């Protein structure tokens, strides 16, 4: 078995606030484990799950934070996640409207795609990436042409 990342976790000072945020932003579904302060996150079709099929994405969990939330502008302490999206400009704006804070503005990265980072309402950093640059060029299609 390859050393694949198969799960991620988000720490939350106010779990319901982040459940609402990520549900509204990405359409993820959350299921609480009994009385524990832990919720599984289903990120949707194509995610690795408890079947024999390997997906292209991963599911995760949300847990009660055991300490204060990070300060805005503090360095990342841990690992952040980057979510692949189709319409990054609209989703970035939607995240801001839902209470996120811009961590790094949207920017085109030649050969990579369009990337931007937000802080969720609990100041967890996460990234968004799309293969479509601001001029409409799809870097994935361009990669296929050069192969």
PDB file of C-alpha atoms in Angstrom, residues 49-101:
ATOM      1  CA  UNK A  49     -13.936   5.613   2.220  1.00  0.00           C
ATOM      2  CA  UNK A  50     -14.458   2.304   4.001  1.00  0.00           C
ATOM      3  CA  UNK A  51     -15.011   0.363   0.762  1.00  0.00           C
ATOM      4  CA  UNK A  52     -12.470  -1.444  -1.363  1.00  0.00           C
ATOM      5  CA  UNK A  53     -12.469   1.370  -3.924  1.00  0.00           C
ATOM      6  CA  UNK A  54      -9.732   3.970  -3.657  1.00  0.00           C
ATOM      7  CA  UNK A  55     -10.893   7.508  -4.305  1.00  0.00           C
ATOM      8  CA  UNK A  56      -9.087  10.593  -5.503  1.00  0.00           C
ATOM      9  CA  UNK A  57      -9.862  12.654  -2.407  1.00  0.00           C
ATOM     10  CA  UNK A  58     -10.127  12.106   1.323  1.00  0.00           C
ATOM     11  CA  UNK A  59     -12.672  12.459   4.084  1.00  0.00           C
ATOM     12  CA  UNK A  60     -11.879  13.844   7.500  1.00  0.00           C
ATOM     13  CA  UNK A  61     -13.053  14.743  10.955  1.00  0.00           C
ATOM     14  CA  UNK A  62     -13.810  17.784  13.090  1.00  0.00           C
ATOM     15  CA  UNK A  63     -12.875  17.743  16.757  1.00  0.00           C
ATOM     16  CA  UNK A  64     -13.204  20.031  19.760  1.00  0.00           C
ATOM     17  CA  UNK A  65     -10.098  22.238  20.029  1.00  0.00           C
ATOM     18  CA  UNK A  66      -8.120  21.736  23.257  1.00  0.00           C
ATOM     19  CA  UNK A  67      -6.868  25.274  23.728  1.00  0.00           C
ATOM     20  CA  UNK A  68      -7.264  28.750  22.251  1.00  0.00           C
ATOM     21  CA  UNK A  69      -7.837  29.250  18.552  1.00  0.00           C
ATOM     22  CA  UNK A  70      -4.862  30.545  16.534  1.00  0.00           C
ATOM     23  CA  UNK A  71      -4.369  34.295  16.301  1.00  0.00           C
ATOM     24  CA  UNK A  72      -4.811  35.920  12.897  1.00  0.00           C
ATOM     25  CA  UNK A  73      -1.358  36.316  11.338  1.00  0.00           C
ATOM     26  CA  UNK A  74       0.211  33.575  13.471  1.00  0.00           C
ATOM     27  CA  UNK A  75       2.375  31.022  11.657  1.00  0.00           C
ATOM     28  CA  UNK A  76       0.783  27.713  10.697  1.00  0.00           C
ATOM     29  CA  UNK A  77       1.165  25.223  13.540  1.00  0.00           C
ATOM     30  CA  UNK A  78       0.420  21.847  12.030  1.00  0.00           C
ATOM     31  CA  UNK A  79      -0.738  20.887   8.577  1.00  0.00           C
ATOM     32  CA  UNK A  80      -3.202  22.719   6.377  1.00  0.00           C
ATOM     33  CA  UNK A  81      -5.433  21.262   3.682  1.00  0.00           C
ATOM     34  CA  UNK A  82      -5.929  22.440   0.104  1.00  0.00           C
ATOM     35  CA  UNK A  83      -9.266  21.753  -1.605  1.00  0.00           C
ATOM     36  CA  UNK A  84      -9.520  21.391  -5.373  1.00  0.00           C
ATOM     37  CA  UNK A  85     -12.426  23.432  -6.743  1.00  0.00           C
ATOM     38  CA  UNK A  86     -13.852  24.292 -10.159  1.00  0.00           C
ATOM     39  CA  UNK A  87     -14.774  27.991  -9.691  1.00  0.00           C
ATOM     40  CA  UNK A  88     -12.162  29.321  -7.290  1.00  0.00           C
ATOM     41  CA  UNK A  89     -13.047  33.012  -7.598  1.00  0.00           C
ATOM     42  CA  UNK A  90     -16.701  32.447  -6.636  1.00  0.00           C
ATOM     43  CA  UNK A  91     -15.868  29.998  -3.838  1.00  0.00           C
ATOM     44  CA  UNK A  92     -13.180  32.303  -2.413  1.00  0.00           C
ATOM     45  CA  UNK A  93     -15.691  35.186  -2.361  1.00  0.00           C
ATOM     46  CA  UNK A  94     -18.338  32.912  -0.813  1.00  0.00           C
ATOM     47  CA  UNK A  95     -15.894  31.891   1.923  1.00  0.00           C
ATOM     48  CA  UNK A  96     -15.261  35.572   2.725  1.00  0.00           C
ATOM     49  CA  UNK A  97     -19.015  36.237   2.804  1.00  0.00           C
ATOM     50  CA  UNK A  98     -19.440  33.323   5.245  1.00  0.00           C
ATOM     51  CA  UNK A  99     -16.917  34.837   7.674  1.00  0.00           C
ATOM     52  CA  UNK A 100     -13.540  33.612   6.432  1.00  0.00           C
ATOM     53  CA  UNK A 101     -10.524  35.944   6.401  1.00  0.00           C
TER      54      UNK A 101
END
